[in-house]
Short mmCIF file of C-alpha atoms and ligand atoms in Angstrom, two decimals:
data_model
loop_
_atom_site.label_atom_id
_atom_site.label_comp_id
_atom_site.label_asym_id
_atom_site.label_seq_id
_atom_site.Cartn_x
_atom_site.Cartn_y
_atom_site.Cartn_z
CA UNK A 776 -21.72 13.90 -23.02
CA UNK A 777 -18.05 13.56 -21.95
CA UNK A 778 -17.06 15.51 -18.86
CA UNK A 779 -15.11 18.70 -19.69
CA UNK A 780 -11.88 18.64 -17.71
CA UNK A 781 -10.07 21.78 -16.70
CA UNK A 782 -6.44 21.18 -17.72
CA UNK A 783 -5.00 23.10 -14.78
CA UNK A 784 -5.05 22.51 -11.02
CA UNK A 785 -6.87 25.10 -8.95
CA UNK A 786 -4.03 27.25 -7.71
CA UNK A 787 -3.44 27.57 -4.00
CA UNK A 788 -3.86 31.04 -2.52
CA UNK A 789 -0.50 32.17 -1.09
CA UNK A 790 0.96 35.14 0.76
CA UNK A 791 2.60 37.54 -1.71
CA UNK A 792 6.40 37.16 -1.85
CA UNK A 793 7.18 40.76 -0.77
CA UNK A 794 4.94 40.28 2.26
CA UNK A 795 5.94 36.77 3.29
CA UNK A 796 9.73 37.35 3.34
CA UNK A 797 9.07 39.59 6.33
CA UNK A 798 7.21 37.03 8.43
CA UNK A 799 7.27 33.38 9.48
CA UNK A 800 3.56 32.78 8.84
CA UNK A 801 2.54 29.96 6.55
CA UNK A 802 3.09 30.80 2.88
CA UNK A 803 0.36 28.64 1.33
CA UNK A 804 -3.11 29.49 2.64
CA UNK A 805 -5.10 26.42 1.64
CA UNK A 806 -8.21 25.83 -0.46
CA UNK A 807 -11.63 27.15 0.43
CA UNK A 808 -14.43 24.52 0.36
CA UNK A 809 -15.44 25.85 -3.09
CA UNK A 810 -11.91 25.59 -4.50
CA UNK A 811 -11.59 22.12 -3.01
CA UNK A 812 -14.81 20.98 -4.65
CA UNK A 813 -13.82 22.45 -8.00
CA UNK A 814 -10.44 20.73 -7.82
CA UNK A 815 -11.96 17.42 -6.68
CA UNK A 816 -14.34 17.56 -9.65
CA UNK A 817 -11.35 17.27 -12.00
CA UNK A 818 -10.85 13.65 -10.81
CA UNK A 819 -11.68 11.12 -13.53
CA UNK A 820 -12.78 8.52 -10.96
CA UNK A 821 -10.65 5.83 -12.65
CA UNK A 822 -11.79 2.22 -12.30
CA UNK A 823 -8.16 1.22 -11.65
CA UNK A 824 -6.82 4.16 -9.65
CA UNK A 825 -3.03 4.34 -10.00
CA UNK A 826 -2.89 7.14 -7.45
CA UNK A 827 -3.53 4.64 -4.63
CA UNK A 828 -0.54 2.57 -5.75
CA UNK A 829 1.51 5.77 -5.85
CA UNK A 830 0.73 6.51 -2.20
CA UNK A 831 3.26 4.86 0.14
CA UNK A 832 0.56 4.38 2.80
CA UNK A 833 -2.17 3.33 0.34
CA UNK A 834 -4.82 5.99 1.06
CA UNK A 835 -8.09 5.39 -0.83
CA UNK A 836 -7.65 8.65 -2.77
CA UNK A 837 -10.57 8.36 -5.24
CA UNK A 838 -12.96 7.77 -2.36
CA UNK A 839 -11.91 10.77 -0.31
CA UNK A 840 -11.93 12.94 -3.44
CA UNK A 841 -15.47 11.74 -4.18
CA UNK A 842 -16.51 12.71 -0.64
CA UNK A 843 -15.25 16.23 -1.31
CA UNK A 844 -17.29 16.42 -4.51
CA UNK A 845 -20.33 15.40 -2.45
CA UNK A 846 -19.35 17.99 0.20
CA UNK A 847 -19.24 15.23 2.83
CA UNK A 848 -15.98 16.46 4.35
CA UNK A 849 -16.42 14.37 7.49
CA UNK A 850 -16.50 11.16 5.50
CA UNK A 851 -13.51 12.40 3.47
CA UNK A 852 -11.22 12.94 6.44
CA UNK A 853 -12.35 9.67 8.00
CA UNK A 854 -11.35 7.86 4.83
CA UNK A 855 -7.87 9.42 4.88
CA UNK A 856 -7.36 8.68 8.56
CA UNK A 857 -7.94 4.99 7.98
CA UNK A 858 -4.44 4.97 6.50
CA UNK A 859 -2.71 8.17 7.63
CA UNK A 860 -2.46 9.63 11.15
CA UNK A 861 -0.80 12.84 9.90
CA UNK A 862 -2.94 14.20 7.03
CA UNK A 863 -2.38 17.91 7.73
CA UNK A 864 1.38 17.30 7.65
CA UNK A 865 1.39 15.09 4.57
CA UNK A 866 -0.95 17.43 2.72
CA UNK A 867 1.69 20.13 3.18
CA UNK A 868 5.08 18.49 2.78
CA UNK A 869 4.71 15.19 0.91
CA UNK A 870 6.35 15.14 -2.52
CA UNK A 871 3.03 14.27 -4.20
CA UNK A 872 4.49 15.20 -7.59
CA UNK A 873 6.75 12.14 -7.24
CA UNK A 874 4.07 9.85 -5.81
CA UNK A 875 0.27 9.84 -6.10
CA UNK A 876 0.07 12.84 -8.46
CA UNK A 877 2.87 11.48 -10.66
CA UNK A 878 0.73 8.49 -11.65
CA UNK A 879 -2.62 10.31 -11.81
CA UNK A 880 -4.10 9.44 -15.23
CA UNK A 881 -5.20 13.03 -15.76
CA UNK A 882 -1.52 13.99 -15.55
CA UNK A 883 -0.79 12.26 -18.88
CA UNK A 884 -2.45 15.09 -20.80
CA UNK A 885 -3.06 17.81 -18.24
CA UNK A 886 -2.02 18.75 -14.74
CA UNK A 887 -2.84 15.93 -12.28
CA UNK A 888 -5.47 16.32 -9.58
CA UNK A 889 -3.98 18.33 -6.67
CA UNK A 890 -4.31 15.38 -4.26
CA UNK A 891 -2.02 16.87 -1.62
CA UNK A 892 -3.92 20.14 -1.49
CA UNK A 893 -7.20 18.24 -1.11
CA UNK A 894 -5.77 16.13 1.70
CA UNK A 895 -4.61 19.29 3.45
CA UNK A 896 -8.02 20.88 2.94
CA UNK A 897 -9.83 18.02 4.67
CA UNK A 898 -7.40 17.92 7.61
CA UNK A 899 -7.67 21.69 8.12
CA UNK A 900 -11.45 21.57 7.73
CA UNK A 901 -11.65 18.94 10.47
CA UNK A 902 -9.43 20.99 12.81
CA UNK A 903 -11.42 24.16 12.14
CA UNK A 904 -14.71 22.39 12.71
CA UNK A 905 -13.64 21.59 16.27
CA UNK A 906 -13.82 17.84 16.79
CA UNK A 907 -11.02 15.55 15.73
CA UNK A 908 -12.67 12.15 15.35
CA UNK A 909 -11.08 9.11 16.92
CA UNK A 910 -11.36 5.70 15.26
CA UNK A 911 -12.34 2.65 17.32
CA UNK A 912 -9.61 1.47 19.69
CA UNK A 913 -9.32 -2.25 20.44
CA UNK A 914 -9.48 -3.22 24.14
CA UNK A 915 -6.07 -3.40 25.93
CA UNK A 916 -4.22 -6.61 25.07
CA UNK A 917 -1.68 -6.38 27.92
CA UNK A 918 1.36 -6.02 25.61
CA UNK A 919 3.80 -3.12 25.88
CA UNK A 920 5.80 -1.53 23.06
CA UNK A 921 8.54 1.12 23.36
CA UNK A 922 9.05 3.55 20.48
CA UNK A 923 12.30 5.52 20.21
CA UNK A 924 11.78 8.87 18.49
CA UNK A 925 8.61 10.88 17.89
CA UNK A 926 9.09 11.71 14.20
CA UNK A 927 6.67 10.49 11.51
CA UNK A 928 7.98 6.89 11.73
CA UNK A 929 7.60 6.67 15.52
CA UNK A 930 4.24 8.41 15.55
CA UNK A 931 2.85 6.05 12.91
CA UNK A 932 3.99 2.92 14.75
CA UNK A 933 2.64 4.30 18.01
CA UNK A 934 -0.79 5.19 16.66
CA UNK A 935 -1.20 1.94 14.67
CA UNK A 936 -0.32 -0.19 17.70
CA UNK A 937 -2.39 1.89 20.12
CA UNK A 938 -5.43 1.29 17.90
CA UNK A 939 -4.74 -2.45 18.14
CA UNK A 940 -4.85 -2.33 21.94
CA UNK A 941 -1.11 -2.11 22.76
CA UNK A 942 0.27 0.01 25.57
CA UNK A 943 2.71 2.24 23.71
CA UNK A 944 5.33 4.60 25.15
CA UNK A 945 7.36 6.97 22.98
CA UNK A 946 10.80 8.07 24.21
CA UNK A 947 11.93 11.35 22.63
CA UNK A 948 15.35 12.98 23.12
CA UNK A 949 14.17 16.56 22.56
CA UNK A 950 11.83 18.65 24.69
CA UNK A 951 9.12 18.66 21.99
CA UNK A 952 7.68 15.80 19.97
CA UNK A 953 7.46 15.64 16.17
CA UNK A 954 11.04 14.98 14.99
CA UNK A 955 12.05 16.95 11.91
CA UNK A 956 8.47 18.20 11.60
CA UNK A 957 9.10 20.20 14.78
CA UNK A 958 12.80 21.05 14.78
CA UNK A 959 13.59 21.09 11.05
CA UNK A 960 10.79 22.17 8.72
CA UNK A 961 10.14 25.89 9.29
CA UNK A 962 6.94 27.45 10.56
CA UNK A 963 6.24 29.15 7.21
CA UNK A 964 5.96 25.74 5.53
CA UNK A 965 4.55 23.65 8.36
CA UNK A 966 3.06 25.57 11.32
CA UNK A 967 4.02 23.95 14.61
CA UNK A 968 0.45 24.21 15.90
CA UNK A 969 -0.43 21.62 13.25
CA UNK A 970 2.31 19.23 14.35
CA UNK A 971 1.25 19.68 17.98
CA UNK A 972 -2.35 18.97 17.00
CA UNK A 973 -1.33 15.71 15.33
CA UNK A 974 0.84 14.70 18.30
CA UNK A 975 -2.08 15.41 20.66
CA UNK A 976 -4.26 13.18 18.50
CA UNK A 977 -1.79 10.32 18.90
CA UNK A 978 -1.69 10.92 22.67
CA UNK A 979 -5.48 10.85 22.73
CA UNK A 980 -5.25 7.25 21.51
CA UNK A 981 -3.57 6.42 24.83
CA UNK A 982 0.08 6.69 23.70
CA UNK A 983 2.43 7.86 26.50
CA UNK A 984 5.18 10.32 25.65
CA UNK A 985 8.46 10.73 27.58
CA UNK A 986 10.31 13.86 26.44
CA UNK A 987 13.98 14.73 27.18
CA UNK A 988 14.73 11.00 27.16
CA UNK A 989 17.85 10.06 25.20
CA UNK A 990 17.78 6.34 24.58
CA UNK A 991 21.38 5.14 24.74
CA UNK A 992 22.14 7.66 27.49
CA UNK A 993 19.17 7.99 29.87
CA UNK A 994 18.76 4.21 29.54
CA UNK A 995 20.21 1.80 27.02
CA UNK A 996 18.05 -0.05 24.51
CA UNK A 997 18.65 -3.30 26.43
CA UNK A 998 17.63 -1.86 29.78
CA UNK A 999 14.45 -0.43 28.28
CA UNK A 1000 13.69 -3.61 26.42
CA UNK A 1001 13.54 -5.37 29.82
CA UNK A 1002 10.37 -3.38 30.52
CA UNK A 1003 8.66 -3.91 27.15
CA UNK A 1004 7.64 -6.75 24.85
CA UNK A 1005 9.03 -5.06 21.74
CA UNK A 1006 10.77 -1.90 20.61
CA UNK A 1007 10.65 0.22 17.46
CA UNK A 1008 13.60 2.53 16.71
CA UNK A 1009 12.65 5.58 14.65
CA UNK A 1010 15.53 7.83 15.68
CA UNK A 1011 15.87 9.57 12.30
CA UNK A 1012 19.04 10.86 10.65
CA UNK A 1013 20.09 13.83 12.72
CA UNK A 1014 23.87 13.79 12.25
CA UNK A 1015 24.80 16.54 9.75
CA UNK A 1016 27.44 16.23 7.07
CA UNK A 1017 29.92 19.01 6.40
CA UNK A 1018 31.84 19.80 3.23
CA UNK A 1019 35.17 19.03 4.94
CA UNK A 1020 36.81 22.08 3.44
CA UNK A 1021 39.17 24.53 5.17
CA UNK A 1022 37.47 27.20 7.29
CA UNK A 1023 34.38 25.27 8.39
CA UNK A 1024 35.19 26.00 12.04
CA UNK A 1025 34.80 29.78 11.52
CA UNK A 1026 32.09 31.65 13.40
CA UNK A 1027 29.01 32.05 11.24
CA UNK A 1028 29.21 28.54 9.74
CA UNK A 1029 26.28 26.30 10.66
CA UNK A 1030 24.96 22.88 9.79
CA UNK A 1031 21.36 23.20 8.54
CA UNK A 1032 20.31 21.10 11.54
CA UNK A 1033 21.72 23.57 14.01
CA UNK A 1034 20.52 26.61 12.10
CA UNK A 1035 16.95 25.35 11.71
CA UNK A 1036 16.77 23.89 15.24
CA UNK A 1037 17.83 27.21 16.74
CA UNK A 1038 15.24 28.97 14.63
CA UNK A 1039 12.30 26.54 14.90
CA UNK A 1040 12.54 24.45 18.06
CA UNK A 1041 14.37 27.12 20.08
CA UNK A 1042 12.26 29.91 18.55
CA UNK A 1043 15.25 32.04 17.47
CA UNK A 1044 12.95 33.77 14.97
CA UNK A 1045 11.04 35.30 17.86
CA UNK A 1046 14.03 37.21 19.26
CA UNK A 1047 14.00 39.03 21.71
CA UNK A 1048 10.98 37.18 23.20
CA UNK A 1049 13.28 34.12 23.00
CA UNK A 1050 16.99 34.79 23.50
CA UNK A 1051 18.32 31.93 21.35
CA UNK A 1052 21.54 33.14 19.71
CA UNK A 1053 21.24 32.95 15.92
CA UNK A 1054 23.31 34.90 13.43
CA UNK A 1055 21.35 37.60 11.61
CA UNK A 1056 23.40 37.50 8.42
CA UNK A 1057 23.73 40.26 5.86
CA UNK A 1058 24.91 37.96 3.05
CA UNK A 1059 24.17 34.29 3.68
CA UNK A 1060 25.09 31.31 1.52
CA UNK A 1061 23.47 27.90 1.75
CA UNK A 1062 25.30 24.88 0.36
CA UNK A 1063 23.04 22.16 -1.15
CA UNK A 1064 20.00 21.78 -3.38
CA UNK A 1065 17.40 19.82 -1.40
CA UNK A 1066 14.38 20.81 0.69
CA UNK A 1067 16.67 21.42 3.66
CA UNK A 1068 18.69 23.94 1.63
CA UNK A 1069 15.52 25.74 0.46
CA UNK A 1070 14.21 25.90 4.03
CA UNK A 1071 17.53 27.27 5.30
CA UNK A 1072 17.77 29.92 2.58
CA UNK A 1073 14.21 31.12 3.07
CA UNK A 1074 14.78 31.20 6.84
CA UNK A 1075 17.89 33.37 6.39
CA UNK A 1076 15.84 35.81 4.27
CA UNK A 1077 13.14 36.03 6.91
CA UNK A 1078 15.76 36.60 9.60
CA UNK A 1079 16.67 39.77 7.70
CA UNK A 1080 19.53 38.93 5.31
CA UNK A 1081 19.90 41.39 2.40
CA UNK A 1082 21.11 38.66 0.08
CA UNK A 1083 20.84 34.87 0.26
CA UNK A 1084 22.56 32.51 -2.18
CA UNK A 1085 21.98 28.83 -2.79
CA UNK A 1086 25.34 27.43 -3.87
CA UNK A 1087 24.80 24.17 -5.72
CA UNK A 1088 27.32 22.15 -7.69
CA UNK A 1089 24.90 20.84 -10.32
CA UNK A 1090 22.17 22.62 -12.33
CA UNK A 1091 18.50 23.37 -11.58
CA UNK A 1092 17.39 20.16 -13.32
CA UNK A 1093 19.31 17.98 -10.89
CA UNK A 1094 18.15 19.71 -7.72
CA UNK A 1095 16.42 17.24 -5.38
CA UNK A 1096 14.20 19.88 -3.69
CA UNK A 1097 10.49 19.93 -4.46
CA UNK A 1098 9.85 22.17 -7.47
CA UNK A 1099 7.19 24.06 -5.52
CA UNK A 1100 9.75 25.01 -2.88
CA UNK A 1101 12.37 26.01 -5.46
CA UNK A 1102 9.78 28.28 -7.09
CA UNK A 1103 8.83 29.75 -3.72
CA UNK A 1104 12.50 30.48 -2.97
CA UNK A 1105 12.97 32.06 -6.42
CA UNK A 1106 9.89 34.25 -5.97
CA UNK A 1107 11.22 35.40 -2.60
CA UNK A 1108 14.50 36.54 -4.12
CA UNK A 1109 16.93 33.74 -3.20
CA UNK A 1110 19.83 33.84 -5.70
CA UNK A 1111 20.77 30.47 -7.17
CA UNK A 1112 24.46 29.94 -7.99
CA UNK A 1113 24.34 26.74 -10.01
CA UNK A 1114 27.38 24.72 -11.06
CA UNK A 1115 29.35 26.19 -8.20
CA UNK A 1116 31.43 24.28 -5.65
CA UNK A 1117 32.68 25.90 -2.42
CA UNK A 1118 36.29 24.87 -1.79
CA UNK A 1119 37.44 27.12 1.09
CA UNK A 1120 35.97 29.47 3.68
CA UNK A 1121 37.91 32.56 4.71
CA UNK A 1122 37.58 34.67 7.84
CA UNK A 1123 38.85 37.75 9.63
CA UNK A 1124 41.24 37.96 12.58
CA UNK A 1125 38.37 37.57 15.06
CA UNK A 1126 37.51 34.22 13.52
CA UNK A 1127 34.32 35.32 11.70
CA UNK A 1128 33.50 34.14 8.20
CA UNK A 1129 33.97 36.82 5.51
CA UNK A 1130 34.32 35.06 2.12
CA UNK A 1131 33.79 31.79 0.29
CA UNK A 1132 36.15 30.57 -2.39
CA UNK A 1133 34.36 28.60 -5.10
CA UNK A 1134 35.07 26.73 -8.30
CA UNK A 1135 32.87 26.76 -11.40
CA UNK A 1136 31.65 23.35 -12.56
CA UNK A 1137 30.32 21.81 -15.75
CA UNK A 1138 28.16 18.71 -16.14
CA UNK A 1139 29.73 15.46 -17.31
CA UNK A 1140 28.39 11.93 -17.67
CA UNK A 1141 25.63 10.63 -15.33
CA UNK A 1142 26.88 9.14 -12.02
CA UNK A 1143 25.44 6.30 -9.85
CA UNK A 1144 22.47 8.49 -8.88
CA UNK A 1145 21.57 8.92 -12.58
CA UNK A 1146 22.24 12.65 -12.37
CA UNK A 1147 24.95 14.25 -14.50
CA UNK A 1148 28.23 14.42 -12.59
CA UNK A 1149 29.59 17.89 -11.88
CA UNK A 1150 33.17 18.32 -13.09
CA UNK A 1151 35.39 21.23 -11.90
CA UNK A 1152 36.56 23.77 -14.48
CA UNK A 1153 40.27 24.20 -13.77
CA UNK A 1154 41.39 27.76 -12.99
CA UNK A 1155 37.82 29.02 -12.47
CA UNK A 1156 38.26 29.92 -8.77
CA UNK A 1157 36.42 33.01 -7.57
CA UNK A 1158 35.36 34.47 -4.23
CA UNK A 1159 32.01 35.65 -2.91
CA UNK A 1160 31.35 37.65 0.25
CA UNK A 1161 29.32 36.01 3.03
CA UNK A 1162 28.95 36.42 6.77
CA UNK A 1163 26.96 33.20 7.28
CA UNK A 1164 27.09 29.77 5.67
CA UNK A 1165 24.56 27.01 6.21
CA UNK A 1166 25.67 23.57 5.13
CA UNK A 1167 22.69 21.55 3.92
CA UNK A 1168 24.34 18.71 2.03
CA UNK A 1169 22.90 15.74 3.95
CA UNK A 1170 22.64 13.84 7.21
CA UNK A 1171 23.18 10.36 8.54
CA UNK A 1172 21.83 8.60 11.64
CA UNK A 1173 23.32 9.46 15.01
CA UNK A 1174 25.65 6.60 16.11
CA UNK A 1175 24.56 6.67 19.79
CA UNK A 1176 22.02 3.82 19.66
CA UNK A 1177 24.11 1.41 17.55
CA UNK A 1178 27.17 2.16 19.72
CA UNK A 1179 25.31 1.24 22.90
CA UNK A 1180 23.32 -1.73 21.56
CA UNK A 1181 25.37 -4.91 21.08
CA UNK A 1182 24.32 -7.05 18.15
CA UNK A 1183 22.42 -4.31 16.30
CA UNK A 1184 23.71 -4.44 12.70
CA UNK A 1185 24.61 -1.15 11.06
CA UNK A 1186 25.30 -0.35 7.38
CA UNK A 1187 28.20 1.59 5.85
CA UNK A 1188 26.59 4.98 6.41
CA UNK A 1189 25.69 4.29 10.03
CA UNK A 1190 22.08 3.33 9.20
CA UNK A 1191 20.44 0.52 11.19
CA UNK A 1192 20.01 -2.54 8.99
CA UNK A 1193 16.35 -3.63 8.90
CA UNK A 1194 14.11 -5.65 6.61
CA UNK A 1195 12.35 -3.50 4.01
CA UNK A 1196 9.17 -5.57 4.38
CA UNK A 1197 8.93 -5.75 8.17
CA UNK A 1198 11.50 -3.42 9.76
CA UNK A 1199 12.94 -6.37 11.75
CA UNK A 1200 16.53 -5.64 12.80
CA UNK A 1201 19.35 -8.10 13.55
CA UNK A 1202 18.12 -8.14 17.17
CA UNK A 1203 15.09 -10.06 18.37
CA UNK A 1204 12.14 -7.91 19.54
CA UNK A 1205 13.67 -4.79 17.94
CA UNK A 1206 12.27 -3.23 14.78
CA UNK A 1207 13.40 -0.01 13.07
CA UNK A 1208 12.26 2.27 10.24
CA UNK A 1209 12.32 5.73 8.70
CA UNK A 1210 15.46 7.81 8.19
CA UNK A 1211 17.45 5.78 10.74
CA UNK A 1212 17.26 2.88 8.27
CA UNK A 1213 17.12 4.58 4.85
CA UNK A 1214 19.15 7.71 5.57
CA UNK A 1215 17.51 11.12 5.05
CA UNK A 1216 14.34 10.53 2.98
CA UNK A 1217 10.72 11.72 3.20
CA UNK A 1218 7.94 12.01 5.75
CA UNK A 1219 5.69 9.60 3.91
CA UNK A 1220 8.41 6.96 3.43
CA UNK A 1221 9.10 7.12 7.18
CA UNK A 1222 5.37 6.69 7.82
CA UNK A 1223 5.19 3.80 5.34
CA UNK A 1224 8.06 2.05 7.17
CA UNK A 1225 6.31 2.70 10.49
CA UNK A 1226 3.11 1.13 9.21
CA UNK A 1227 4.90 -2.03 8.02
CA UNK A 1228 6.80 -2.34 11.31
CA UNK A 1229 3.60 -1.91 13.36
CA UNK A 1230 1.96 -4.70 11.42
CA UNK A 1231 5.04 -6.94 11.85
CA UNK A 1232 5.21 -6.22 15.60
CA UNK A 1233 1.50 -7.05 15.92
CA UNK A 1234 2.03 -10.26 13.99
CA UNK A 1235 4.98 -11.24 16.22
CA UNK A 1236 3.34 -10.36 19.53
CA UNK A 1237 -0.07 -11.79 18.76
CA UNK A 1238 1.52 -15.14 17.89
P1 FAD B 1144 12.77 12.19 12.42
O1 FAD B 1144 11.71 13.04 11.91
O2 FAD B 1144 14.18 12.65 12.29
O3 FAD B 1144 12.48 11.90 13.96
C1 FAD B 1144 13.39 11.19 14.75
C2 FAD B 1144 13.18 11.56 16.21
O4 FAD B 1144 13.97 10.69 17.02
C3 FAD B 1144 13.65 12.98 16.53
O5 FAD B 1144 12.64 13.67 17.22
C4 FAD B 1144 14.88 12.77 17.40
O6 FAD B 1144 15.05 13.81 18.36
C5 FAD B 1144 14.55 11.45 18.06
N1 FAD B 1144 15.75 10.73 18.53
C6 FAD B 1144 16.93 10.58 17.91
N2 FAD B 1144 17.78 9.87 18.65
C7 FAD B 1144 17.11 9.56 19.79
C8 FAD B 1144 17.45 8.85 20.96
N3 FAD B 1144 18.67 8.31 21.09
N4 FAD B 1144 16.54 8.73 21.96
C9 FAD B 1144 15.30 9.29 21.83
N5 FAD B 1144 14.92 9.98 20.73
C10 FAD B 1144 15.81 10.10 19.72
N6 FAD B 1144 10.34 15.29 3.81
C11 FAD B 1144 9.26 15.44 3.02
O7 FAD B 1144 8.58 14.45 2.73
N7 FAD B 1144 8.90 16.66 2.52
C12 FAD B 1144 9.58 17.79 2.86
O8 FAD B 1144 9.23 18.86 2.40
C13 FAD B 1144 10.70 17.67 3.73
N8 FAD B 1144 11.39 18.76 4.12
C14 FAD B 1144 12.40 18.63 5.03
C15 FAD B 1144 13.03 19.78 5.50
C16 FAD B 1144 14.05 19.67 6.44
C17 FAD B 1144 14.69 20.93 6.97
C18 FAD B 1144 14.48 18.38 6.89
C19 FAD B 1144 15.61 18.24 7.89
C20 FAD B 1144 13.88 17.24 6.41
C21 FAD B 1144 12.83 17.35 5.48
N9 FAD B 1144 12.15 16.23 5.02
C22 FAD B 1144 11.07 16.37 4.19
C23 FAD B 1144 12.54 14.87 5.45
C24 FAD B 1144 11.62 14.31 6.52
O9 FAD B 1144 11.32 15.28 7.47
C25 FAD B 1144 12.25 13.08 7.18
O10 FAD B 1144 12.50 12.13 6.17
C26 FAD B 1144 11.32 12.47 8.24
O11 FAD B 1144 11.03 13.39 9.26
C27 FAD B 1144 11.94 11.22 8.84
O12 FAD B 1144 11.11 10.74 9.85
P2 FAD B 1144 11.68 9.83 11.03
O13 FAD B 1144 10.54 9.56 11.93
O14 FAD B 1144 12.42 8.69 10.45
O15 FAD B 1144 12.79 10.74 11.77
#
């Protein structure tokens, strides 16, 4: 008899919206073992599993799902870790709906298998059960590799090479490791204890970590390279863009990077235990429509704002944020002002932001990105009150490393030019990957680039 398939994913227990807007605790609570098994049982066990092709790091998804069905959670997490050193992170923030779940065969007729939630379940189960298992580590091969940046790209390169017997040292500019996972994505979406746990795992493989070390300032790339056989640059895209409209220098105007760093890395949300200055807005507006904008808006709500607006120049359909996060923001009461373009910020005599002048937009023909181009409606100017603005319209790589590294080729947007297949840059013995190469992208794409670079470095150094 054919297996009866439940058309819907098992939903994830979550904190109620009215409750969660008052705290920074994680919103999604994770599957119980029973829910995980029920969800895993929806998998069709395809002979040709497209989901694996949809995963940028090629996790054997059907196999780990099967282990959940058999309640062999140990084997399940081991299977994931063959390809992914950060399963608890990826299970939470990867855009699975655009990757593995998008190509799940079940998704043609019904909702796809909730692969991300199952991955998260296994990672959390392993952490809760006490022992984090370490795979076999090859004996030391005497080769040394420097990694710049401890985000997902750097961590992946470091752990892959450590497993192959390399002596790996990560140099990180900030005082905590993890990159955007630590300073950008808020606690309520990705608890920092989880990132710390994953960083500790990488350190347990023998990887050394130097914090507060700004490559390009503390030492240049070339000086460091004198001490290592190879270098990987995974310095991310931490330079924020602004709208370049009048009034952006008013008090109360932040880049999303600054706003989220003050809140997450510098623990501004735990005032007064931490005395990081961070504006507690009454009416906040966030410019942009991606994950960074959603995170900023939901942070402003939790910091006590009465009203938070997302101001976005296109419509809901074109928003790049994950649908799940848009829905979470809607449930929490964030107000979405679509087809709206800020054109000027106004302030009082003391230099504090008071109002935003905006223009209404309409959608025209698709542009280069394939999304319909927003076109201003002449004479539609209007003003909205706001005492804080967070600009979340994008980032590019910081120019410090390219500026201090002769011969390192850089693209138009300041990104380091590197081979898509190997991460090799224009300089010998230097590889690069993640946001520093692609511009702001995703955790899993940074990890995918890290994996390819690690394999290329191994190939080059092992002759
Ligand atoms: P990063 O994570 O940026 O790490 C780079 C590291 O290099 C940083 O720690 C930085 O301090 C360090 N560094 C920089 N310069 C130097 C230097 N000169 N010397 C030493 N160290 C240096 N992606 C998703 O997939 N899902 C999401 O839900 C999601 N949400 C996001 C929310 C926010 C608020 C932000 C900002 C990004 C989000 N992203 C999301 C994107 C994702 O986090 C990034 O694409 C990913 O972290 C890039 O990894 P990376 O290793 O290339 O760089």
